[in-house]
Coordinates of C-alpha atoms in Angstrom, one line a residue:
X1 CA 88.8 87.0 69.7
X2 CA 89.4 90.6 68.6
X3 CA 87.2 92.1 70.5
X4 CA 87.3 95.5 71.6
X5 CA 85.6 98.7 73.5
X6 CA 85.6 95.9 76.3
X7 CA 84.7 98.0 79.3
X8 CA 84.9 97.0 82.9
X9 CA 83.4 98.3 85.8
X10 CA 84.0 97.5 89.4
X11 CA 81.4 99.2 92.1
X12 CA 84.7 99.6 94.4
X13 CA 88.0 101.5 94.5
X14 CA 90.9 100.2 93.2
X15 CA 93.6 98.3 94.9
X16 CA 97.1 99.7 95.7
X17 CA 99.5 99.1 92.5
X18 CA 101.0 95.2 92.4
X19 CA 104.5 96.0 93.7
X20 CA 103.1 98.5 96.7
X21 CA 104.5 98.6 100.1
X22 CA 101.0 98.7 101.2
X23 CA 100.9 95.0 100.9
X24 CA 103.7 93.9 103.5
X25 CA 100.4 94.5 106.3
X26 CA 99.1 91.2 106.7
X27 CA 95.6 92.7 108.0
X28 CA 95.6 94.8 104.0
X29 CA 93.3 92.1 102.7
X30 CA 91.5 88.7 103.3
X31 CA 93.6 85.8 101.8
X32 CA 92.4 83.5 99.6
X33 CA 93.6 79.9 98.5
X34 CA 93.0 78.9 94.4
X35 CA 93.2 75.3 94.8
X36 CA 93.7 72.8 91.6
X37 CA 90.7 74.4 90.1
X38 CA 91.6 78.3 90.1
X39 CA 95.3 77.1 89.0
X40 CA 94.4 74.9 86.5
X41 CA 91.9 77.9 84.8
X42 CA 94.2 80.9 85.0
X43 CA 97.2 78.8 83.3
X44 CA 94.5 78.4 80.5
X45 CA 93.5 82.0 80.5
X46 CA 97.2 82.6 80.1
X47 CA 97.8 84.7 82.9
X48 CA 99.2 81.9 86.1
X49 CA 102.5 82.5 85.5
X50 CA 102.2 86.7 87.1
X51 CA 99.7 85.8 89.9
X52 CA 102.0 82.6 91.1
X53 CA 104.7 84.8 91.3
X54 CA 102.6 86.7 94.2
X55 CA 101.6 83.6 95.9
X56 CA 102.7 82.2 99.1
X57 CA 102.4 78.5 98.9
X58 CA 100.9 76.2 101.6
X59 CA 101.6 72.3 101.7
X60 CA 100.1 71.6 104.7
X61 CA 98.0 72.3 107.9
X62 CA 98.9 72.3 111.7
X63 CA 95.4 71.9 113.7
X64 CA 95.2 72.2 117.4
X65 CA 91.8 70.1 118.4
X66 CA 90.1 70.4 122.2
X67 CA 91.0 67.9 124.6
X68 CA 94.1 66.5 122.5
X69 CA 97.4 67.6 123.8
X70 CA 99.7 69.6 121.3
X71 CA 99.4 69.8 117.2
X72 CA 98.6 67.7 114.5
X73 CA 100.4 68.5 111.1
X74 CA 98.6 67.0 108.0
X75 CA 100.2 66.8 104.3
X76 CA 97.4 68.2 102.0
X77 CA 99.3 68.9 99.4
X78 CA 100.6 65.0 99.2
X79 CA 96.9 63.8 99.6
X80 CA 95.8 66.7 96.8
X81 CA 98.5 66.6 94.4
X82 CA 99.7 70.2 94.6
X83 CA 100.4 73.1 97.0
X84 CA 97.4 75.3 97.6
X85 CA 98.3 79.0 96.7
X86 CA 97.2 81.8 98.8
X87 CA 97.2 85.3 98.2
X88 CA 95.2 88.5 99.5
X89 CA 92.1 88.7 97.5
X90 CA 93.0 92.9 96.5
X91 CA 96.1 91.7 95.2
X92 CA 95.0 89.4 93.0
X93 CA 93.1 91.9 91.6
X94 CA 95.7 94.1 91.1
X95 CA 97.8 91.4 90.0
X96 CA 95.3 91.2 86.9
X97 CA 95.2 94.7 86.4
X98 CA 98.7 94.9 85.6
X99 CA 98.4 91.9 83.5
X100 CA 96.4 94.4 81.2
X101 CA 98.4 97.2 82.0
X102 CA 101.9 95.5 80.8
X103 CA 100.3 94.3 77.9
X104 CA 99.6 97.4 74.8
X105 CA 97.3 95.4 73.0
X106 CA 95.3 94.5 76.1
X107 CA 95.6 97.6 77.1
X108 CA 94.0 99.3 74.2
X109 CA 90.6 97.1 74.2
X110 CA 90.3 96.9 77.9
X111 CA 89.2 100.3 80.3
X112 CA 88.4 99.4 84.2
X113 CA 86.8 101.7 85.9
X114 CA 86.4 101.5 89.9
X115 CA 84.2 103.3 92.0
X116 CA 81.5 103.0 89.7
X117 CA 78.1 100.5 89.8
X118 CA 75.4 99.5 87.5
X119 CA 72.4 100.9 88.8
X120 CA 69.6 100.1 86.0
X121 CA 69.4 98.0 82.8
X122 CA 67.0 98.6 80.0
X123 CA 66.7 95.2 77.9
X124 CA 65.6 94.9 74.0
X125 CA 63.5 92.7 72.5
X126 CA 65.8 92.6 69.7
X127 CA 69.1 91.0 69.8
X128 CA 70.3 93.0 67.1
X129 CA 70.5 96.3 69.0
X130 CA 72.4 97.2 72.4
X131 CA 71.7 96.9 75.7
X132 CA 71.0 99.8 77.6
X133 CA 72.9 100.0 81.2
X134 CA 73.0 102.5 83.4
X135 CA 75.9 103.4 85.9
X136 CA 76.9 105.5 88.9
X137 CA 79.5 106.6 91.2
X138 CA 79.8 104.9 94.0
X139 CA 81.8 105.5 97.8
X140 CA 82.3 103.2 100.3
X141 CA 79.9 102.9 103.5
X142 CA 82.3 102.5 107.0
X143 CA 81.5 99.0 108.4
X144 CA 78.9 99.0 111.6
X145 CA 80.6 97.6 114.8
X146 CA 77.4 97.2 116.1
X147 CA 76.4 93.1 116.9
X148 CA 75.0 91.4 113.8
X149 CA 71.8 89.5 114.4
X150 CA 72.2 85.9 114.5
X151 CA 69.0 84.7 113.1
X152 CA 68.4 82.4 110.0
X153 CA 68.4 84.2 107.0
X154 CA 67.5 85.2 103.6
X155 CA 68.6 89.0 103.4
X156 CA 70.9 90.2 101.0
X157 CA 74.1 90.9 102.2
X158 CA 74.2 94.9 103.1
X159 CA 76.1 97.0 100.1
X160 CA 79.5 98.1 101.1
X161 CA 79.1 101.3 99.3
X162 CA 76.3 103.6 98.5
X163 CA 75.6 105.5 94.9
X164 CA 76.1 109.3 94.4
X165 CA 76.7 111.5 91.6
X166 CA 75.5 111.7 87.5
X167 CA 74.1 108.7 85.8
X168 CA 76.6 107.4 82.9
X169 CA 74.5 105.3 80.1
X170 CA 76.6 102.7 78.5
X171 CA 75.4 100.5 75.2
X172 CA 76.8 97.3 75.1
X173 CA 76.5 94.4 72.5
X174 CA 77.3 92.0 75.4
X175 CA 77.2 91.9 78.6
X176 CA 79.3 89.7 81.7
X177 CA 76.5 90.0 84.8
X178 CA 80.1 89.1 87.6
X179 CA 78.0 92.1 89.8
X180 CA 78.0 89.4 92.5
X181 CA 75.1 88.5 95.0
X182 CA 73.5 91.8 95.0
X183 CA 73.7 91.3 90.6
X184 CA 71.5 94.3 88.9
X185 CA 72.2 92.2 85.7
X186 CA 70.5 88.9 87.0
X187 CA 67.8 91.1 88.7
X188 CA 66.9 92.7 85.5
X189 CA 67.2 88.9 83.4
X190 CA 64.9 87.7 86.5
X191 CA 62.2 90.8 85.8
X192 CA 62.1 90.4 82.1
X193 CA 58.5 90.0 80.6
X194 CA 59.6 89.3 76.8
X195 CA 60.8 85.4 75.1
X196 CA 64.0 85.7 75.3
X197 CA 63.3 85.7 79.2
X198 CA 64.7 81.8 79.9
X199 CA 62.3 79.5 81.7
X200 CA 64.9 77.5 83.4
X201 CA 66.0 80.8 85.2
X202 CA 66.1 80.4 89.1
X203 CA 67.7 81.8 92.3
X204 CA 67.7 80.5 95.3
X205 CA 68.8 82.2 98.6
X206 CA 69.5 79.7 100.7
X207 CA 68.4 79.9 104.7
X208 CA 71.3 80.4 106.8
X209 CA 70.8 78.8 109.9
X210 CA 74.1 78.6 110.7
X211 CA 75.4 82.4 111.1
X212 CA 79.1 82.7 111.7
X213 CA 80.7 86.3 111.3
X214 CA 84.6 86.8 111.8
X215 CA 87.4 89.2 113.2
X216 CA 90.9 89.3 111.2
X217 CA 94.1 89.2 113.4
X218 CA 97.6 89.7 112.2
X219 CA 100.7 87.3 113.6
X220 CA 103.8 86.5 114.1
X221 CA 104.6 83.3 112.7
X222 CA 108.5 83.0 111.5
X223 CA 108.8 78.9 111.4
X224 CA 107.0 76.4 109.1
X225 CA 105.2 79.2 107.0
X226 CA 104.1 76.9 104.3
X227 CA 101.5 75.8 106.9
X228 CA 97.5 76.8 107.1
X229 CA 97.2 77.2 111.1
X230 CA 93.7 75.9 112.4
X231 CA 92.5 75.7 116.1
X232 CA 89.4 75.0 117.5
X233 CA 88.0 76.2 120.5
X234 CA 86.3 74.2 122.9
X235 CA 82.8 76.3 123.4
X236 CA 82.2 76.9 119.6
X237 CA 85.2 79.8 118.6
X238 CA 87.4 78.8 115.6
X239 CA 90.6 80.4 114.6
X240 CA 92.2 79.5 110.7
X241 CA 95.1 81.5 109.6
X242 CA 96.8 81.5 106.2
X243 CA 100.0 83.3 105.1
X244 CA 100.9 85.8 102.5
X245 CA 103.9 86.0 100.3
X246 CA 104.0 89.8 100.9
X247 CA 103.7 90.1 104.8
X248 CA 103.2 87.2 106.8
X249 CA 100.1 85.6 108.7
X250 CA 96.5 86.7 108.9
X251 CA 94.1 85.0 111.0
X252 CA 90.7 84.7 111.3
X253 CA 88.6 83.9 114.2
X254 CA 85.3 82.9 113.8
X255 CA 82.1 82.8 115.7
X256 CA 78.2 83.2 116.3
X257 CA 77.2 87.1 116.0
X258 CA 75.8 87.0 119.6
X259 CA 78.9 85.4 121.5
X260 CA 79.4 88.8 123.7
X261 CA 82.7 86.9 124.8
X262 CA 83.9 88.0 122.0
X263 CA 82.0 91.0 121.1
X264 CA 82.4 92.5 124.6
X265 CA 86.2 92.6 124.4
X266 CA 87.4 96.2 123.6
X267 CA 90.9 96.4 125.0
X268 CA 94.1 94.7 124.1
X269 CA 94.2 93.1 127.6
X270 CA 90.7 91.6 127.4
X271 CA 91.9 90.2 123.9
X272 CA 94.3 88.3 125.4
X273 CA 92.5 86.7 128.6
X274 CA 90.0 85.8 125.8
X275 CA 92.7 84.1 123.8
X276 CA 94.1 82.2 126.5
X277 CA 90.8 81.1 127.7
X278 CA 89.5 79.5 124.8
X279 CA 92.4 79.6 121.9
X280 CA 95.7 78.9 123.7
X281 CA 97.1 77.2 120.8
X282 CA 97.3 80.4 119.2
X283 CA 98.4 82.4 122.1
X284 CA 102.3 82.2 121.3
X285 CA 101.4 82.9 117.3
X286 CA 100.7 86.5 118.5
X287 CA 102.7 89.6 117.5
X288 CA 103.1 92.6 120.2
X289 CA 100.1 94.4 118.4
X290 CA 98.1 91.8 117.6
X291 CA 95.6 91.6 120.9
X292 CA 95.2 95.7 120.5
X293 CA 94.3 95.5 116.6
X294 CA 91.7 92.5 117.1
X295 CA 89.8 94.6 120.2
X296 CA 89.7 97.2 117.3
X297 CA 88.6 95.5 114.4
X298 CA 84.8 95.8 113.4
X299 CA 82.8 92.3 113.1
X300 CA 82.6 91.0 109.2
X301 CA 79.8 88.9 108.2
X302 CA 79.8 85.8 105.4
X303 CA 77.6 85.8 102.5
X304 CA 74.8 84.0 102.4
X305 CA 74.3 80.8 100.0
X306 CA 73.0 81.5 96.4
X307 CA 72.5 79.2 93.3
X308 CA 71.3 80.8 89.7
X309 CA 70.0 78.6 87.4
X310 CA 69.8 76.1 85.3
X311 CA 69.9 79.1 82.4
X312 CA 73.0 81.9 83.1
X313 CA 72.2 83.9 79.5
X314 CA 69.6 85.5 78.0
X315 CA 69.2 85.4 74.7
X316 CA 72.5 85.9 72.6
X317 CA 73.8 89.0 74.5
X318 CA 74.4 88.7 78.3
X319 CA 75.3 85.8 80.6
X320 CA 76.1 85.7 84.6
X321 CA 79.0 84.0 86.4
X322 CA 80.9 84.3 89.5
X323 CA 79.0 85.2 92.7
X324 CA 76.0 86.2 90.7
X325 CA 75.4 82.6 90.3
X326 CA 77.1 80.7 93.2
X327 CA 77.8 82.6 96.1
X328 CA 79.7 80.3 99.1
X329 CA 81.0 80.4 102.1
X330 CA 84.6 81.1 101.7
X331 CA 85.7 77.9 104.2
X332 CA 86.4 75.8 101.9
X333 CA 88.3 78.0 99.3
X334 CA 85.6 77.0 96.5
X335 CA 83.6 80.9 95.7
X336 CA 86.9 82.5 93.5
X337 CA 88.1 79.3 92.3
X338 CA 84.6 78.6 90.8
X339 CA 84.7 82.0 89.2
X340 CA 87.8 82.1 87.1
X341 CA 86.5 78.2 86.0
X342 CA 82.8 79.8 84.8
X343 CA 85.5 82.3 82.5
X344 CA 87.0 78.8 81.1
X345 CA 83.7 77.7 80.1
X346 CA 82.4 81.0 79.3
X347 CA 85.5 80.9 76.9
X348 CA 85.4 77.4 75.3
X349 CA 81.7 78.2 74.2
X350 CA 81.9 81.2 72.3
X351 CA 84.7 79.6 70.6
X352 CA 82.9 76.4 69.9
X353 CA 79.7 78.4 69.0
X354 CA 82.0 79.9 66.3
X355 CA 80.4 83.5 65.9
X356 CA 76.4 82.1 67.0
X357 CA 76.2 84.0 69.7
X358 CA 72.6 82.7 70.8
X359 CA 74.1 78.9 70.7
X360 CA 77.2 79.9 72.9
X361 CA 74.9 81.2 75.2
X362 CA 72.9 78.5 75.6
X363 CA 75.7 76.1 75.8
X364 CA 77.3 77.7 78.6
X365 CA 73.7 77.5 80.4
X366 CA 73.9 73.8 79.7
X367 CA 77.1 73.4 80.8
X368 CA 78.1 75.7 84.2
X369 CA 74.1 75.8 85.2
X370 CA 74.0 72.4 86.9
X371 CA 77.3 72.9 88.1
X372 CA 76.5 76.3 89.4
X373 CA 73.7 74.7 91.5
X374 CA 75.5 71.7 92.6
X375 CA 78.4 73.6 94.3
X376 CA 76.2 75.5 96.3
X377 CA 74.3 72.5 97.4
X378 CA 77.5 70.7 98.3
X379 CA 79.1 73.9 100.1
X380 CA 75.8 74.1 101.9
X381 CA 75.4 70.6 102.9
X382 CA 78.8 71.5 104.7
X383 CA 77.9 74.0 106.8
X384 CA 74.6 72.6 107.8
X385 CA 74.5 72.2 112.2
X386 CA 73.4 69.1 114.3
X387 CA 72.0 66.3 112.8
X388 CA 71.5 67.4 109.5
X389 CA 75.1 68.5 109.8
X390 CA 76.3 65.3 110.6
X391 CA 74.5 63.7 108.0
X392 CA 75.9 65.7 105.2
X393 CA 79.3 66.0 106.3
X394 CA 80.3 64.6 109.4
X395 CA 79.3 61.1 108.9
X396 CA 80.1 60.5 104.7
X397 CA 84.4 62.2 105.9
X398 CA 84.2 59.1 108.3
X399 CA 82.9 56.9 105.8
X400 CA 85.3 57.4 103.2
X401 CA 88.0 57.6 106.0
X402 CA 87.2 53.8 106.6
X403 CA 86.6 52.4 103.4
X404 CA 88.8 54.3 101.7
X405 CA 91.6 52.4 103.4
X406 CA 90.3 48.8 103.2
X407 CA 89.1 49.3 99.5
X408 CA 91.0 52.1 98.1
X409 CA 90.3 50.8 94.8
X410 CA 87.5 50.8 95.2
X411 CA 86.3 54.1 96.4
X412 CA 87.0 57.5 95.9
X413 CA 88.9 60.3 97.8
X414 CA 86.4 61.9 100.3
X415 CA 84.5 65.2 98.5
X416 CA 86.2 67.8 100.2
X417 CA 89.3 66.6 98.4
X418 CA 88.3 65.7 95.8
X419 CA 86.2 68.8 94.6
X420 CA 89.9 70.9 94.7
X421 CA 90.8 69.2 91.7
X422 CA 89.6 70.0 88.1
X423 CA 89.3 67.0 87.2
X424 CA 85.8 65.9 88.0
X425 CA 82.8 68.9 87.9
X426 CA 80.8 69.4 90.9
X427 CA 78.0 67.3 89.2
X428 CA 80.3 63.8 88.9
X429 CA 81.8 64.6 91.9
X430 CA 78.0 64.8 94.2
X431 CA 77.0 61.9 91.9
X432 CA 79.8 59.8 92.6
X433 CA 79.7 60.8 96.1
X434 CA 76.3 59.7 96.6
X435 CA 77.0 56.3 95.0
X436 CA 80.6 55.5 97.3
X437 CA 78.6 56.5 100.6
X438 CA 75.1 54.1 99.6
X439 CA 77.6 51.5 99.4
X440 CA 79.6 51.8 102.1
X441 CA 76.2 52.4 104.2
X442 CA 75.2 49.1 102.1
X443 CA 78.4 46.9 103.1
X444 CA 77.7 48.6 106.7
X445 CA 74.2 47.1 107.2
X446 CA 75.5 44.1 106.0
X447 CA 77.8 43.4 107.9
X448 CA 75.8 44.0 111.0
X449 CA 73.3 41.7 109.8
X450 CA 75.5 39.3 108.8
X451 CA 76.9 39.4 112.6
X452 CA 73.5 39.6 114.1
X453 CA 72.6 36.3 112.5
X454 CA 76.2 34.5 113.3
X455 CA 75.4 35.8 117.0
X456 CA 71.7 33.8 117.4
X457 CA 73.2 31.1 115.4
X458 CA 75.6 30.6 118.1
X459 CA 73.7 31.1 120.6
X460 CA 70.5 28.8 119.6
X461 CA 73.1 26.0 119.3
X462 CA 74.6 26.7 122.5
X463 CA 70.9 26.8 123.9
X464 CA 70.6 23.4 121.7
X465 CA 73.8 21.7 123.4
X466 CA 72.6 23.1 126.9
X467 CA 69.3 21.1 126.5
X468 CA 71.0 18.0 125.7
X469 CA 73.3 18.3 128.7
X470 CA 70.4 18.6 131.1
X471 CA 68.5 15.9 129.3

């Protein structure tokens, strides 16, 4: 649009240069897969064509289940329409960088600077004037190997880096809030006293009483490396690997914060006996080092579930997306994806609102709000345990396992499928959802009824025909 002075800030360091060696260690980075959704938005935001090139694709996925003997392979990219891409969540950010970098135009209007965090924001009651934000230096804080607690939870997620050092004061005409869970933009939206504060302005941390936390393993995998590797263990320890273009598998094994199985192991030995124990399947995947880095790694935690919304602006000068306003679990490859699709939208309505800044706002609000809220819900309904688990998950996959077969006409692919692509939101899709699994609950019900009654038919005319016999 023409704009310029656009300044970036990221409250971490930056990544190692696209084309570095550093990437060809597996371990580097966590991977992430941009399904249908994230492809589909950076094509539009004209910028696919470099991060592709860094992608490893994946077309299908080899699961190892307890008490069946050997693998299962499973063609997702058939069933989905196209190959998942995964690549190591740094590298996609540098891959971006360079995308401004390469480019003198971009790189005259665009400055990024890392290490550096928004710290206070000063609003104005009149949209005409700046907004006042205040940033610092930041460094990073070294992980704690000490046992997370695994209770139910609505704590923010602990800051990976700590502030030091003068205050920089920045004026900005508008403002992108992508400071993710811990956002001092929405925080300062949230305290706001004056009208342009926006009614329809909710967060929602989530209870998380399912706490999983994960340790990253590198391996050796030299066959079939378009595959996502999954195993699960038989006494609640999971194992999902994914590959990288740059330097081959990473895995991740995942479990509750007080399994001392697993946080008790400190040698490369007791890694191994662990592994054969209760992931086998993933005992020959293993490179020489791999038991002897996994006994060293620290324990990483997962976010915690967050929704903003309905309303993501405030009045014509600052909007939220990304994590700030759905933050996932990363299971199911939805949290990035969503992100680069809120920059679509974010995009289409400043250029429908054709310079009304206060009307593209709003129309972003109207648009990515519900969705921001429904994706959470969805993700969440996912990871519930036990009964409400099974409810939300469990029970509608088998559903639409069956039905889908006899009446594929009739009913759509299952949601987990069917939320990869882009071309249903999150609203139709949990809408649609909810209509295929009343009916097939529905056709259930009637059927059983409709065999209870042909069973005491039969069997008051058998009694009938009995009576006459003895008469």
């Amino acid at each position: 649009r023409g704009w310029g002075g656009i300044q970036v800030f990221d409250r971490l360091g930056p990544p190692p240069e696209k084309d570095s060696a550093e990437w060809g260690s597996p371990e580097r980075s966590y991977n992430v897969g941009l399904n249908g959704r994230g492809q589909t938005s950076l094509a539009k935001l004209g910028v696919w064509g470099d991060v592709d090139a860094m992608c490893a694709d994946v077309t299908g996925r080899r699961e190892w289940v307890p008490g069946k003997d050997g693998s299962t392979d499973i063609n997702t990219s058939k069933k989905r329409g196209f190959n998942t891409k995964i690549i190591p969540r740094d590298l996609l950010q540098s891959t971006l960088l360079a995308h401004i970098e390469e480019d003198e135009e971009l790189r005259e209007r665009i400055s990024v600077t890392f290490n550096t965090m928004c710290t206070r924001v000063e609003l104005t009651d009149d949209m005409s004037k700046p907004t006042l934000l205040t940033f610092q230096k930041t460094r990073s804080i070294a992980q704690n190997p000490q046992p997370l607690k695994a209770t139910a939870t609505q704590e923010r997620p602990r800051s990976t880096v700590t502030v030091e050092g003068d205050k920089q004061v920045v004026l900005a005409d508008f403002v992108v809030g992508a400071d993710g869970f811990r956002s001092e933009i929405r925080d300062a939206m949230l305290e706001d006293k004056s009208r342009f504060r926006e009614k329809n302005l909710n967060v929602n941390i989530y209870k998380d009483d399912n706490v999983r936390v994960y340790k990253t393993i590198p391996l050796d995998i030299k066959e079939d490396t378009d595959l996502n590797y999954s195993a699960r263990g038989d006494s609640d320890i999971n194992f999902d690997a994914l590959p990288s273009k740059q330097g081959g598998y990473l895995g991740v094994v995942i479990f509750r914060p007080d399994d001392k199985r697993i946080l008790d192991v400190t040698t490369e030995d007791e890694a191994l006996r662990l592994f054969k124990e209760h992931l086998p399947a993933i005992v020959p995947l293993l490179a020489e080092s791999s038991c002897r880095k996994f006994a060293e790694k620290p324990v990483s935690r997962f976010p915690t579930f967050l929704s903003t919304g309905p309303a993501l602006h405030r009045g014509s000068n600052m909007v939220l997306l990304g994590d700030a306003i759905h933050t996932v679990k990363p299971f199911f490859g939805l949290g990035v994806n969503s992100a680069f699709e809120d920059i679509v939208v974010l995009s289409k309505c400043l250029d429908e609102g054709k310079g009304d800044m206060s009307r593209a706002c709003s129309q972003f609000s109207r648009v990515r709000g519900p969705e921001a809220v429904a994706l959470v819900e969805l993700s969440r309904g996912w990871d519930m345990k036990g009964f409400r688990g099974a409810m939300k998950f469990v029970i509608p996959i088998i559903l639409d396992a069956t039905f889908g077969k006899i009446f594929p006409f009739l009913f759509r692919p299952n949601t987990l499928s069917w939320i990869q692509n882009p071309d249903r939101s999150f609203t139709q899709v949990r809408r649609r959802k909810r209509w295929d699994n009343t009916v097939q609950v529905s056709m259930l019900m009637t059927a059983l009824f409709t065999a209870l009654f042909a069973v005491k038919t039969l069997l008051v005319f058998l009694f009938q025909m009995a009576l006459r016999l003895v008469a």
